[in-house]
Amino acid sequence: MFSNIGVPGLILILIVALVIFGPNKLPEIGRAFGRSIREFKKATDGIADDIREEIKEDIKETHQGTINLKK
């Protein structure tokens, strides 16, 4: 999505943001955006870890069932 913006596009976006929000508000917006991205990444990592754990448990149960069938 952002791969087609390029340097001129980024400069234009920064100039527009500077005009709209002003130089004092821009750092606050950047920090808030960074925190939001960080929280989103934590949440997605947590979900991925939960899924991995479920898969491991399912494999373990399947393996145990296979051992019991062989007896």
Short mmCIF file of N, CA and C in Angstrom, two decimals:
data_model
loop_
_atom_site.label_atom_id
_atom_site.label_comp_id
_atom_site.label_asym_id
_atom_site.label_seq_id
_atom_site.Cartn_x
_atom_site.Cartn_y
_atom_site.Cartn_z
N MET A 1 0.81 -1.19 0.00
CA MET A 1 0.00 0.00 0.00
C MET A 1 0.86 1.26 0.00
N PHE A 2 1.84 1.32 0.90
CA PHE A 2 2.67 2.52 1.00
C PHE A 2 3.88 2.47 0.07
N SER A 3 4.08 1.39 -0.65
CA SER A 3 5.26 1.27 -1.49
C SER A 3 5.21 2.19 -2.70
N ASN A 4 4.04 2.67 -3.09
CA ASN A 4 3.91 3.51 -4.26
C ASN A 4 3.93 5.01 -3.94
N ILE A 5 4.07 5.38 -2.67
CA ILE A 5 4.02 6.80 -2.31
C ILE A 5 5.28 7.52 -2.77
N GLY A 6 6.43 7.04 -2.42
CA GLY A 6 7.68 7.68 -2.80
C GLY A 6 8.02 8.87 -1.93
N VAL A 7 9.20 9.43 -2.17
CA VAL A 7 9.70 10.55 -1.37
C VAL A 7 8.87 11.82 -1.58
N PRO A 8 8.55 12.20 -2.81
CA PRO A 8 7.75 13.42 -2.98
C PRO A 8 6.38 13.32 -2.29
N GLY A 9 5.77 12.16 -2.33
CA GLY A 9 4.49 11.96 -1.66
C GLY A 9 4.60 12.10 -0.16
N LEU A 10 5.67 11.53 0.41
CA LEU A 10 5.88 11.65 1.86
C LEU A 10 6.11 13.10 2.28
N ILE A 11 6.88 13.81 1.47
CA ILE A 11 7.14 15.22 1.78
C ILE A 11 5.82 16.00 1.74
N LEU A 12 5.01 15.75 0.75
CA LEU A 12 3.71 16.42 0.64
C LEU A 12 2.83 16.11 1.85
N ILE A 13 2.79 14.84 2.26
CA ILE A 13 1.99 14.44 3.43
C ILE A 13 2.49 15.15 4.69
N LEU A 14 3.80 15.23 4.88
CA LEU A 14 4.36 15.91 6.05
C LEU A 14 4.04 17.40 6.04
N ILE A 15 4.11 18.03 4.87
CA ILE A 15 3.80 19.47 4.78
C ILE A 15 2.33 19.71 5.12
N VAL A 16 1.45 18.89 4.57
CA VAL A 16 0.02 19.04 4.85
C VAL A 16 -0.26 18.81 6.34
N ALA A 17 0.35 17.80 6.93
CA ALA A 17 0.16 17.54 8.36
C ALA A 17 0.69 18.70 9.19
N LEU A 18 1.81 19.26 8.79
CA LEU A 18 2.38 20.40 9.51
C LEU A 18 1.46 21.61 9.44
N VAL A 19 0.87 21.85 8.29
CA VAL A 19 -0.04 22.99 8.13
C VAL A 19 -1.31 22.76 8.95
N ILE A 20 -1.85 21.54 8.91
CA ILE A 20 -3.12 21.27 9.60
C ILE A 20 -2.95 21.25 11.11
N PHE A 21 -1.95 20.55 11.60
CA PHE A 21 -1.81 20.35 13.04
C PHE A 21 -0.84 21.32 13.71
N GLY A 22 0.07 21.89 12.99
CA GLY A 22 1.03 22.82 13.58
C GLY A 22 2.25 22.09 14.13
N PRO A 23 3.35 22.83 14.32
CA PRO A 23 4.60 22.19 14.75
C PRO A 23 4.57 21.68 16.20
N ASN A 24 3.70 22.23 17.04
CA ASN A 24 3.66 21.80 18.44
C ASN A 24 2.88 20.50 18.61
N LYS A 25 1.88 20.30 17.81
CA LYS A 25 0.99 19.14 17.95
C LYS A 25 1.53 17.91 17.22
N LEU A 26 2.37 18.12 16.20
CA LEU A 26 2.85 17.02 15.37
C LEU A 26 3.62 15.94 16.16
N PRO A 27 4.54 16.30 17.07
CA PRO A 27 5.22 15.25 17.85
C PRO A 27 4.28 14.41 18.71
N GLU A 28 3.26 15.06 19.27
CA GLU A 28 2.28 14.32 20.08
C GLU A 28 1.52 13.31 19.23
N ILE A 29 1.16 13.73 18.03
CA ILE A 29 0.44 12.84 17.12
C ILE A 29 1.34 11.67 16.73
N GLY A 30 2.61 11.95 16.48
CA GLY A 30 3.56 10.88 16.14
C GLY A 30 3.71 9.87 17.27
N ARG A 31 3.82 10.37 18.49
CA ARG A 31 3.94 9.46 19.64
C ARG A 31 2.69 8.61 19.81
N ALA A 32 1.53 9.23 19.66
CA ALA A 32 0.28 8.49 19.80
C ALA A 32 0.17 7.42 18.71
N PHE A 33 0.57 7.77 17.50
CA PHE A 33 0.55 6.82 16.40
C PHE A 33 1.50 5.65 16.68
N GLY A 34 2.69 5.95 17.18
CA GLY A 34 3.66 4.91 17.52
C GLY A 34 3.14 3.98 18.61
N ARG A 35 2.50 4.55 19.63
CA ARG A 35 1.92 3.73 20.70
C ARG A 35 0.82 2.83 20.16
N SER A 36 0.02 3.37 19.28
CA SER A 36 -1.07 2.58 18.69
C SER A 36 -0.53 1.41 17.89
N ILE A 37 0.48 1.66 17.10
CA ILE A 37 1.11 0.60 16.30
C ILE A 37 1.70 -0.46 17.23
N ARG A 38 2.37 -0.04 18.30
CA ARG A 38 2.97 -0.96 19.25
C ARG A 38 1.92 -1.85 19.92
N GLU A 39 0.82 -1.24 20.35
CA GLU A 39 -0.26 -2.00 20.99
C GLU A 39 -0.89 -2.99 20.01
N PHE A 40 -1.08 -2.56 18.77
CA PHE A 40 -1.64 -3.45 17.76
C PHE A 40 -0.72 -4.64 17.53
N LYS A 41 0.59 -4.38 17.47
CA LYS A 41 1.55 -5.47 17.27
C LYS A 41 1.54 -6.44 18.45
N LYS A 42 1.45 -5.91 19.68
CA LYS A 42 1.37 -6.77 20.86
C LYS A 42 0.14 -7.67 20.81
N ALA A 43 -0.98 -7.07 20.43
CA ALA A 43 -2.23 -7.83 20.37
C ALA A 43 -2.16 -8.93 19.31
N THR A 44 -1.62 -8.62 18.15
CA THR A 44 -1.53 -9.63 17.10
C THR A 44 -0.52 -10.72 17.47
N ASP A 45 0.56 -10.34 18.14
CA ASP A 45 1.52 -11.35 18.61
C ASP A 45 0.88 -12.27 19.64
N GLY A 46 0.07 -11.69 20.53
CA GLY A 46 -0.62 -12.49 21.54
C GLY A 46 -1.59 -13.48 20.92
N ILE A 47 -2.32 -13.03 19.92
CA ILE A 47 -3.26 -13.92 19.23
C ILE A 47 -2.50 -15.04 18.51
N ALA A 48 -1.41 -14.68 17.86
CA ALA A 48 -0.61 -15.68 17.14
C ALA A 48 -0.03 -16.71 18.13
N ASP A 49 0.41 -16.25 19.29
CA ASP A 49 0.94 -17.17 20.30
C ASP A 49 -0.15 -18.12 20.80
N ASP A 50 -1.36 -17.59 21.01
CA ASP A 50 -2.47 -18.44 21.45
C ASP A 50 -2.79 -19.52 20.40
N ILE A 51 -2.77 -19.13 19.15
CA ILE A 51 -3.05 -20.10 18.08
C ILE A 51 -1.97 -21.16 18.03
N ARG A 52 -0.71 -20.74 18.16
CA ARG A 52 0.40 -21.71 18.16
C ARG A 52 0.26 -22.71 19.31
N GLU A 53 -0.11 -22.21 20.49
CA GLU A 53 -0.30 -23.09 21.66
C GLU A 53 -1.42 -24.09 21.41
N GLU A 54 -2.52 -23.64 20.83
CA GLU A 54 -3.64 -24.53 20.53
C GLU A 54 -3.22 -25.62 19.54
N ILE A 55 -2.45 -25.23 18.54
CA ILE A 55 -1.99 -26.21 17.55
C ILE A 55 -1.06 -27.23 18.21
N LYS A 56 -0.16 -26.75 19.07
CA LYS A 56 0.74 -27.67 19.77
C LYS A 56 -0.03 -28.66 20.64
N GLU A 57 -1.07 -28.15 21.34
CA GLU A 57 -1.88 -29.03 22.19
C GLU A 57 -2.63 -30.05 21.34
N ASP A 58 -3.17 -29.60 20.19
CA ASP A 58 -3.88 -30.53 19.30
C ASP A 58 -2.95 -31.61 18.77
N ILE A 59 -1.74 -31.23 18.41
CA ILE A 59 -0.77 -32.21 17.91
C ILE A 59 -0.41 -33.19 19.02
N LYS A 60 -0.23 -32.67 20.23
CA LYS A 60 0.11 -33.52 21.37
C LYS A 60 -1.01 -34.54 21.64
N GLU A 61 -2.27 -34.06 21.61
CA GLU A 61 -3.41 -34.96 21.84
C GLU A 61 -3.52 -36.00 20.74
N THR A 62 -3.29 -35.57 19.50
CA THR A 62 -3.34 -36.50 18.38
C THR A 62 -2.25 -37.55 18.50
N HIS A 63 -1.08 -37.11 18.91
CA HIS A 63 0.05 -38.04 19.09
C HIS A 63 -0.28 -39.05 20.21
N GLN A 64 -0.85 -38.58 21.29
CA GLN A 64 -1.22 -39.48 22.39
C GLN A 64 -2.28 -40.48 21.93
N GLY A 65 -3.24 -40.02 21.14
CA GLY A 65 -4.28 -40.92 20.62
C GLY A 65 -3.69 -41.98 19.71
N THR A 66 -2.70 -41.62 18.93
CA THR A 66 -2.04 -42.56 18.02
C THR A 66 -1.29 -43.61 18.83
N ILE A 67 -0.64 -43.21 19.91
CA ILE A 67 0.09 -44.16 20.76
C ILE A 67 -0.88 -45.13 21.41
N ASN A 68 -2.02 -44.62 21.88
CA ASN A 68 -3.01 -45.49 22.53
C ASN A 68 -3.60 -46.49 21.54
N LEU A 69 -3.77 -46.10 20.30
CA LEU A 69 -4.31 -47.01 19.28
C LEU A 69 -3.34 -48.13 18.94
N LYS A 70 -2.06 -47.85 19.04
CA LYS A 70 -1.05 -48.86 18.69
C LYS A 70 -0.97 -49.94 19.75
N LYS A 71 -1.40 -49.67 20.96
CA LYS A 71 -1.33 -50.66 22.04
C LYS A 71 -2.37 -51.65 21.87
#
